[in-house]
Short mmCIF file of C-alpha atoms and ligand atoms in Angstrom, two decimals:
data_model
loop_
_atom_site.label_atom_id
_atom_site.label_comp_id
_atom_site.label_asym_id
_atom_site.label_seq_id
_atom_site.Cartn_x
_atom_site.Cartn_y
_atom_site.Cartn_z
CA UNK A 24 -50.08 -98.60 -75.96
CA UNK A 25 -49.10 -99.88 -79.47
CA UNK A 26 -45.80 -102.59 -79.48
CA UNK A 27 -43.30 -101.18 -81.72
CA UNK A 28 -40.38 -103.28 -82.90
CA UNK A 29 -37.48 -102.43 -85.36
CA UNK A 30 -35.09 -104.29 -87.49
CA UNK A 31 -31.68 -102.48 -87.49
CA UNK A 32 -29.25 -103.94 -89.92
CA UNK A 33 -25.82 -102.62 -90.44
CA UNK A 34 -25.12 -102.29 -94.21
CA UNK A 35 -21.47 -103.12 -94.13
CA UNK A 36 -22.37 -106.64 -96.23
CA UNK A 37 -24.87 -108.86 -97.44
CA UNK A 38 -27.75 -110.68 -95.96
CA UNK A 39 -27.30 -114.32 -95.04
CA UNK A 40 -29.77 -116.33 -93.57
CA UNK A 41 -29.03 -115.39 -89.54
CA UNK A 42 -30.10 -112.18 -90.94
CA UNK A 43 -32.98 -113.57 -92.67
CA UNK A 44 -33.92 -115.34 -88.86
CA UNK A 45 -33.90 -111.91 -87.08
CA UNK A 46 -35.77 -110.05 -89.41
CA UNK A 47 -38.37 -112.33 -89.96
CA UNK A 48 -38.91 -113.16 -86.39
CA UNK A 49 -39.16 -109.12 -85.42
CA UNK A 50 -41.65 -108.96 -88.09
CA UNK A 51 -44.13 -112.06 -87.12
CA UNK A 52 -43.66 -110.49 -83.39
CA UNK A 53 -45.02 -107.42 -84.51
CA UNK A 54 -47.13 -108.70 -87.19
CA UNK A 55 -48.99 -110.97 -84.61
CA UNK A 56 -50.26 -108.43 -82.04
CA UNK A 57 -50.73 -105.72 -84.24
CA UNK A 58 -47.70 -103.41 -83.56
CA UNK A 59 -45.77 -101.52 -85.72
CA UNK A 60 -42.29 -102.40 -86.97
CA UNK A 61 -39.55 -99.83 -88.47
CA UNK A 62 -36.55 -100.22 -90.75
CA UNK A 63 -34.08 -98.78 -89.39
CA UNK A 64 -30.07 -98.05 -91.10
CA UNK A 65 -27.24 -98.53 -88.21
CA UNK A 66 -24.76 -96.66 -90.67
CA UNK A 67 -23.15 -95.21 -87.71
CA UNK A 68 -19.59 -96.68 -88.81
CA UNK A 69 -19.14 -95.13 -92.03
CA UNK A 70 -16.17 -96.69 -93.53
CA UNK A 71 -17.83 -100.16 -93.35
CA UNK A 72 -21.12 -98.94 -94.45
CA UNK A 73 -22.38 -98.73 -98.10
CA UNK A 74 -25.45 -97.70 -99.42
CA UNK A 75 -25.66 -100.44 -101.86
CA UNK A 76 -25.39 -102.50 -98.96
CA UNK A 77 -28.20 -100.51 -97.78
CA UNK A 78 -30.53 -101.13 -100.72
CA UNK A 79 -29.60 -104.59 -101.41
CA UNK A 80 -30.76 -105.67 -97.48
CA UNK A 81 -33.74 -103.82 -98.29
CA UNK A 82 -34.69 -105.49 -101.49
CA UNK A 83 -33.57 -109.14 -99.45
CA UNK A 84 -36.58 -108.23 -97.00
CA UNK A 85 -38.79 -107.29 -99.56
CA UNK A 86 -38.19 -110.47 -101.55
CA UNK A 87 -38.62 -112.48 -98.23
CA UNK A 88 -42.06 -111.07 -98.25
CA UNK A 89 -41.83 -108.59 -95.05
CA UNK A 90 -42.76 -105.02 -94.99
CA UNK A 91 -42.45 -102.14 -92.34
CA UNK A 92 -44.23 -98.81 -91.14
CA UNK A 93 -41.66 -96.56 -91.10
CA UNK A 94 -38.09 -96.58 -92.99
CA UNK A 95 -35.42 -94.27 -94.84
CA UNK A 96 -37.29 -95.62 -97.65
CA UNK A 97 -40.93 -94.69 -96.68
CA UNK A 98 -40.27 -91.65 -93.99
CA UNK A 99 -42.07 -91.82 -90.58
CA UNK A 100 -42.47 -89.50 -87.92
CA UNK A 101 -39.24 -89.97 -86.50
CA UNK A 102 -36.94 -89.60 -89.69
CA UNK A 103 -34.40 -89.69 -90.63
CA UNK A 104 -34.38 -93.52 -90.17
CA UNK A 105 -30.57 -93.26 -90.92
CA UNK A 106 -28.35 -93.73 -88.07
CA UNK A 107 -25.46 -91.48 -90.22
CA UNK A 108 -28.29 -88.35 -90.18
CA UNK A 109 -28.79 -88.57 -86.35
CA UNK A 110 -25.53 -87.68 -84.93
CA UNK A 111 -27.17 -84.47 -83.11
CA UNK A 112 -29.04 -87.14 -80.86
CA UNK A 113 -26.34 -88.97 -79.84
CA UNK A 114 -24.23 -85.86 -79.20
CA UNK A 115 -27.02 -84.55 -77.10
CA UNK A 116 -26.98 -88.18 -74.86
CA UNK A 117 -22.85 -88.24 -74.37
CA UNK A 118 -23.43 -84.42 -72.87
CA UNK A 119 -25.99 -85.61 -70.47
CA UNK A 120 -23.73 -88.52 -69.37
CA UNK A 121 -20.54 -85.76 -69.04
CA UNK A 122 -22.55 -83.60 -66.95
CA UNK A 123 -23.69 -86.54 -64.46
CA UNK A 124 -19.66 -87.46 -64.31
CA UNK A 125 -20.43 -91.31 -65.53
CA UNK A 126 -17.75 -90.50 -68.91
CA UNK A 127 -14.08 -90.93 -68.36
CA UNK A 128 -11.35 -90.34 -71.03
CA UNK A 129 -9.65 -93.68 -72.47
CA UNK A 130 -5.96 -93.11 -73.63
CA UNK A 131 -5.40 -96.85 -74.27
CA UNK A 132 -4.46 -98.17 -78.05
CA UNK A 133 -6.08 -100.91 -79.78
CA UNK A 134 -2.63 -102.93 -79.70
CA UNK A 135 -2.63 -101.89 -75.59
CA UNK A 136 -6.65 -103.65 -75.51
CA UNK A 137 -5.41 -106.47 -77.78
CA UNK A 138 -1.99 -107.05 -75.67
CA UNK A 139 -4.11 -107.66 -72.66
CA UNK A 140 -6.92 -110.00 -74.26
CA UNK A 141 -9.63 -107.00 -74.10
CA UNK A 142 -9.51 -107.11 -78.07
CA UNK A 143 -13.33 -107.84 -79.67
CA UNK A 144 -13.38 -111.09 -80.44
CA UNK A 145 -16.34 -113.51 -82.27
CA UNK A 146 -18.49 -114.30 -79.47
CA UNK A 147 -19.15 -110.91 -77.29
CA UNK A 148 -20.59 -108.10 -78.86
CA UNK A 149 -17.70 -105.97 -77.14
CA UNK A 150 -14.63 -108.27 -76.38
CA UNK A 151 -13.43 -108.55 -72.97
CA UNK A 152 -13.67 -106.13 -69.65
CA UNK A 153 -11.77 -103.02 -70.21
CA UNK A 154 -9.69 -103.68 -66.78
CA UNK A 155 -10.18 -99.97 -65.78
CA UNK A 156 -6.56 -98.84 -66.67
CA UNK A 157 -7.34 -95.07 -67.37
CA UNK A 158 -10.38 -95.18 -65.22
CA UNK A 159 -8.84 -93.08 -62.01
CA UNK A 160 -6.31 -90.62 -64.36
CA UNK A 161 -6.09 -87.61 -62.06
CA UNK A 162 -7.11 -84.36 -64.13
CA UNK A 163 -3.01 -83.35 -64.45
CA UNK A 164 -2.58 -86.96 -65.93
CA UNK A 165 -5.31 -86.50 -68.22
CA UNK A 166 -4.36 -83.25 -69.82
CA UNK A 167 -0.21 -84.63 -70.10
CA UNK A 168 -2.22 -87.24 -72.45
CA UNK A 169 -4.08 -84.90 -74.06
CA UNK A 170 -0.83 -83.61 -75.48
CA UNK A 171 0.03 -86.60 -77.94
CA UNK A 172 -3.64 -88.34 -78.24
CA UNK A 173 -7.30 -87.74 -78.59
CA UNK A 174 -8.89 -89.74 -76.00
CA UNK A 175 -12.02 -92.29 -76.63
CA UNK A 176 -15.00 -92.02 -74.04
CA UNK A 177 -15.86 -94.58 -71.78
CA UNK A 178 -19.16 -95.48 -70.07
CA UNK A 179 -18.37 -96.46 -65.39
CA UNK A 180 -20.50 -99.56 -65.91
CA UNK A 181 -22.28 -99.47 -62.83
CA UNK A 182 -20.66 -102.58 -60.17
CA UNK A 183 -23.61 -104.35 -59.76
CA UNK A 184 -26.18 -107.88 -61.27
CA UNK A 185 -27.83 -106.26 -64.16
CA UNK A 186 -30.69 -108.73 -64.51
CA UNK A 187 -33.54 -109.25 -67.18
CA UNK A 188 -35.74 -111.50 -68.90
CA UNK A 189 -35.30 -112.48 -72.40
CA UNK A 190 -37.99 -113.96 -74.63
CA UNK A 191 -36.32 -116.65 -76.11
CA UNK A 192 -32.79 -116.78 -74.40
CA UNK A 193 -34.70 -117.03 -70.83
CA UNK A 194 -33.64 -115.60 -67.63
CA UNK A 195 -30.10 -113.57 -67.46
CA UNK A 196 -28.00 -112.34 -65.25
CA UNK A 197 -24.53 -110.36 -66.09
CA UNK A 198 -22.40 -108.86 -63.42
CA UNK A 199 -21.21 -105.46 -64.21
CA UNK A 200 -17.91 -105.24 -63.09
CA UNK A 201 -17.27 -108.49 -65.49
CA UNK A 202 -18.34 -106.63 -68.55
CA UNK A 203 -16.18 -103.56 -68.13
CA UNK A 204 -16.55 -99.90 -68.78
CA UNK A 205 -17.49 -99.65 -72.51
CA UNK A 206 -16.67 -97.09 -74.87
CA UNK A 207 -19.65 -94.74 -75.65
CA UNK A 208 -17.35 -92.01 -78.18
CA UNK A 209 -14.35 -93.52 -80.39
CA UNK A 210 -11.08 -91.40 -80.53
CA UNK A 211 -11.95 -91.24 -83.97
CA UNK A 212 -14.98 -89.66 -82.93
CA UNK A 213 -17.50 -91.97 -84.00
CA UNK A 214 -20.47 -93.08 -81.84
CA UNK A 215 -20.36 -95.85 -80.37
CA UNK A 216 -23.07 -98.68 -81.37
CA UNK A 217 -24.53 -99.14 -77.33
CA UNK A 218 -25.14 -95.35 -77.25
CA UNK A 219 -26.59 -94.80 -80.61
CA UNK A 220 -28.90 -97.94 -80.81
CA UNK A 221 -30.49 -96.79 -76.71
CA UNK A 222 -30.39 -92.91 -78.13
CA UNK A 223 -32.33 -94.45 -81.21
CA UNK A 224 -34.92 -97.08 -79.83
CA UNK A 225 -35.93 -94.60 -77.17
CA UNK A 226 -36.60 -91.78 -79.17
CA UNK A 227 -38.26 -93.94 -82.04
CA UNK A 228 -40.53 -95.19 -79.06
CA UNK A 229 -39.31 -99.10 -79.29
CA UNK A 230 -41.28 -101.09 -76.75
CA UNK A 231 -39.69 -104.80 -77.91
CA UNK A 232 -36.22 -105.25 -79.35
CA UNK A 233 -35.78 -108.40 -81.21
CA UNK A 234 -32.39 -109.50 -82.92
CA UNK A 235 -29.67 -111.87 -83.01
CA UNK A 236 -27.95 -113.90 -80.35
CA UNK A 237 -24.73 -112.55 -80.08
CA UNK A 238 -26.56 -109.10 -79.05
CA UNK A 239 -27.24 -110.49 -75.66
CA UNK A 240 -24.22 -109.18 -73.73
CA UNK A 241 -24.86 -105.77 -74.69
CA UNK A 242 -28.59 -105.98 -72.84
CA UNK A 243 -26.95 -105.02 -69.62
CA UNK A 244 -24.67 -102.50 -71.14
CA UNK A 245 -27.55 -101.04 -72.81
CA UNK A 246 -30.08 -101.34 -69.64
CA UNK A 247 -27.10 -99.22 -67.86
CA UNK A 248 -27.13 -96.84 -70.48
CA UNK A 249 -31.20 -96.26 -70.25
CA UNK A 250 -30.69 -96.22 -66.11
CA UNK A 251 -28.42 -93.46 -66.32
CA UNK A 252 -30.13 -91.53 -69.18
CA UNK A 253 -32.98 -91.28 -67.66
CA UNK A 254 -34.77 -93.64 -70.36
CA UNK A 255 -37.40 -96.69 -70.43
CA UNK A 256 -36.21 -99.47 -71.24
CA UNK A 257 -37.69 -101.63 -73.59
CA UNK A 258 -38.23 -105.88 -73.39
CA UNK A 259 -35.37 -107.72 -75.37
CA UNK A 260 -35.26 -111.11 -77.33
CA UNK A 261 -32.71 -112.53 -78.85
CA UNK A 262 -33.17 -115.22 -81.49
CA UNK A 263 -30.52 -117.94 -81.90
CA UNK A 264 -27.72 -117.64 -84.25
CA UNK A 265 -27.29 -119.59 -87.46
CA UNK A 266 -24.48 -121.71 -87.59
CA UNK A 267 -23.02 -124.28 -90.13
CA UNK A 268 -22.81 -128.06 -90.04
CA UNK A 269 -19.38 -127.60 -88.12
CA UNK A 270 -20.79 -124.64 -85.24
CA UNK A 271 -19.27 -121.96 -86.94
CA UNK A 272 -21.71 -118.96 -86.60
CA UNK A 273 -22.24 -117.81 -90.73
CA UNK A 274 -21.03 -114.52 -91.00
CA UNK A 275 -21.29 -111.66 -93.93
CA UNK A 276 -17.87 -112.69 -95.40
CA UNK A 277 -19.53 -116.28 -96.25
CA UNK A 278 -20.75 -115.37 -99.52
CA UNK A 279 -22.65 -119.04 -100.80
CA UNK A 280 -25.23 -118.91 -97.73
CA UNK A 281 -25.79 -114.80 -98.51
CA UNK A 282 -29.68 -114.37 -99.40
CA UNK A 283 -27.97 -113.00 -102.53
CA UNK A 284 -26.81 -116.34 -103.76
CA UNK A 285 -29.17 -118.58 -102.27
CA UNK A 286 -31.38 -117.02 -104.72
CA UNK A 287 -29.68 -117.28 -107.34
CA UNK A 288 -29.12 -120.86 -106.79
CA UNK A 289 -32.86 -121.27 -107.20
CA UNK A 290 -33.71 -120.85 -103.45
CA UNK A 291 -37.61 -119.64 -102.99
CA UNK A 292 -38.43 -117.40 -100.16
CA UNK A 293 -41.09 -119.60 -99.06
CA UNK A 294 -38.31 -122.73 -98.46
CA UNK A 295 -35.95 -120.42 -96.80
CA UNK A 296 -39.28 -118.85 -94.78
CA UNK A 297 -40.20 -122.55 -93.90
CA UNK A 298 -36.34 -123.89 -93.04
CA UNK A 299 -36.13 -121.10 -91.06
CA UNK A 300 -39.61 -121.92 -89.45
CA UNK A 301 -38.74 -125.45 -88.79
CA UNK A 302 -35.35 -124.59 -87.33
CA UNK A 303 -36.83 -122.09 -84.87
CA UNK A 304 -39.41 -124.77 -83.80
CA UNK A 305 -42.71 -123.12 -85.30
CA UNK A 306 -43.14 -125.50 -88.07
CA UNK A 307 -42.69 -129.59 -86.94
CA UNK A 308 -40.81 -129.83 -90.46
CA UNK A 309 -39.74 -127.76 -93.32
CA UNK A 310 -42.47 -126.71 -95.68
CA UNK A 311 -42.56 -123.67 -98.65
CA UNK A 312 -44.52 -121.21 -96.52
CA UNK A 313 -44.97 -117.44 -96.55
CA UNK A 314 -44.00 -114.83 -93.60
CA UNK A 315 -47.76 -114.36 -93.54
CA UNK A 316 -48.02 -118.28 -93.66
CA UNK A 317 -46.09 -118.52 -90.47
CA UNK A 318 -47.67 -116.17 -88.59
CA UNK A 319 -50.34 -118.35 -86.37
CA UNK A 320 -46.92 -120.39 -85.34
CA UNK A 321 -44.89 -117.70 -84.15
CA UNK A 322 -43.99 -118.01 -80.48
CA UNK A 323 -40.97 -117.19 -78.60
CA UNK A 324 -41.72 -120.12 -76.16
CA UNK A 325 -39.09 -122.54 -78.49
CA UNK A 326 -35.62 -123.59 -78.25
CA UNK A 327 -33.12 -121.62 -75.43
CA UNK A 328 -29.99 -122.70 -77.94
CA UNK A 329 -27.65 -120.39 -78.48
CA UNK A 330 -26.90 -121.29 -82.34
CA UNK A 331 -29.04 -123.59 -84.65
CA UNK A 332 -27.51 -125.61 -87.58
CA UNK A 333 -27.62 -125.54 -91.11
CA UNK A 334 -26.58 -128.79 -93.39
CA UNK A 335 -26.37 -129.15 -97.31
CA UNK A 336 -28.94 -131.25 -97.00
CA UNK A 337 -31.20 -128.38 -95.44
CA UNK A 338 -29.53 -125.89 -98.20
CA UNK A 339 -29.79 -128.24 -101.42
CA UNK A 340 -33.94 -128.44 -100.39
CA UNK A 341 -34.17 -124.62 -99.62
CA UNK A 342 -32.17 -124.43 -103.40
CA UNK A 343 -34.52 -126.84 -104.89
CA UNK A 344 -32.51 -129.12 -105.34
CA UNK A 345 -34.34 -132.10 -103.67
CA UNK A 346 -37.67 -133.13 -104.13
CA UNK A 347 -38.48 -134.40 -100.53
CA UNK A 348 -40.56 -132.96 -98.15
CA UNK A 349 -42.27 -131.24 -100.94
N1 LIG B 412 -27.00 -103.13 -86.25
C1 LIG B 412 -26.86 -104.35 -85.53
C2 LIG B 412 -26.46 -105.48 -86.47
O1 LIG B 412 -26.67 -105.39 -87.67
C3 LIG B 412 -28.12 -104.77 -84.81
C4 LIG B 412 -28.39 -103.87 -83.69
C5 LIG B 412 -29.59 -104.20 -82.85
O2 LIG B 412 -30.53 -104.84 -83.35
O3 LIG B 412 -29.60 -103.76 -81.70
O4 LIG B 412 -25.93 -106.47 -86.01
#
């Protein structure tokens, strides 16, 4: 069976170089054993998402040297390759879960979540455990709701160890009840990002999901998700986050470290392609080197940290700016 991997990026900003990490480590997995890889657009939120976002991430892979098989860009045989054209599919998956009675309607507010620390916050991909307050609404209690709000959807997660094996991040274990029910359908009525992404890699025919770090929590809401859709899972790795000298985990709003600006700083995609390598433990020390360079040293047998980081020193030599190590 061919390995097929996918990069996903959500155009709601620039690249910086955490995005950089993930998409060049999906691509030397693939690359390596001779599996396919697809660009994929998670533009399934569309008030943060921009198609110049869109284009610009695409350009920032192309510049860092990495190509794919299949993408809005290129077509495939599972287009569209937009996540904003595939709403049908994910419709299709929340009626399967309503007819096997594992959906409950979710009345609470954002302030409500917030005022009990369930709010997302930075380090979970969801926030904290939805503590189950309109879990057992009778059907009368329900409808007296319905009145004055339109209810979000929300996902029993199943009460049990949800175990798997990550590539790089090792072996994990997550207890279900501690992550919470999770909301599959927004009031809003948008889609939530664990039902479209399972909805998507399965029918796309994903075999290895590679991406960032601070993905790993929603493995085991995912896994339950594939359990109860009747779907195969794929394996998951998740590469380390990029953080700055002081541990802070770059984000899109940090606009000096975006691919965007490294380059026009002077950065080359071979130094940022060999700091990255270095970092991740497939180079001993940073050297200019292409994707295809780095290909005989990709391995996910490296570091198990959870965020690697960055110094000016590392960012002044992937500028230019410094002429050691060259
Ligand atoms: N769209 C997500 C992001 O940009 C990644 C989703 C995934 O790889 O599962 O963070």
């Amino acid at each position: 069976m061919t390995r097929r991997g996918r990069f996903a990026p959500t155009p709601s900003g620039l690249f910086h170089m955490g995005n950089a990490f993930s998409a060049l480590a999906a691509w030397l997995q693939m690359r390596q054993i001779g599996g396919q890889l697809l660009l994929r657009i998670e533009d399934i939120d569309k008030p943060r998402s921009r198609p110049a976002f869109a284009e610009q991430q695409m350009q920032d892979l192309r510049w860092l040297g990495l190509d794919w098989d299949e993408g809005p860009d290129i077509g495939g045989p599972h287009a569209p390759y937009e996540q904003s054209k595939r709403e049908d599919l994910y419709e299709k998956a929340l009626n399967e879960l309503v007819k096997k009675e594992l959906l409950y309607p979710c009345f609470c507010s954002r302030a409500e979540l917030a005022s009990i620390g369930s709010a997302p916050h930075g380090l979970s991909s969801e926030g904290g455990a939805y503590p189950g307050f309109c879990s057992q609404l009778t059907e009368t209690e329900q409808a007296v709701r319905r009145i004055s709000k339109e209810p979000a959807l929300r996902f029993r997660m199943p009460h049990r160890q949800w175990t798997f094996c990550d590539a790089f991040a090792g072996e994990h274990d997550f207890s279900g009840k501690a992550l919470g029910d999770f909301v599959v359908k927004r009031a809003d009525g948008m889609f939530s990002y664990q039902l479209a992404v399972v909805v998507d890699d399965a029918a796309m025919g994903i075999t290895d999901v590679l991406r960032g770090r601070d993905l790993l929590d929603s493995t085991p809401r995912q896994l339950a998700l594939y359990e109860a859709l009747g779907l195969t899972a794929p394996s998951f790795a998740h590469v380390p986050l990029i953080g700055d000298a002081s541990g802070e985990r770059l984000s899109k709003r940090d606009k000096s470290l975006t691919l965007a600006s490294l380059r026009e700083d002077g950065a080359s995609p071979q130094r940022l392609i060999g700091l990255i390598g270095c970092l991740a433990g497939w180079l001993d020390r940073a050297e200019p080197v292409t994707a295809h360079e780095l290909l005989p040293h990709f391995t996910t047998d490296v570091t198990k940290d959870r965020m690697l980081a960055i110094t000016p020193d590392m960012l002044d030599w992937v500028r230019g700016k410094s002429i050691c190590d060259d």
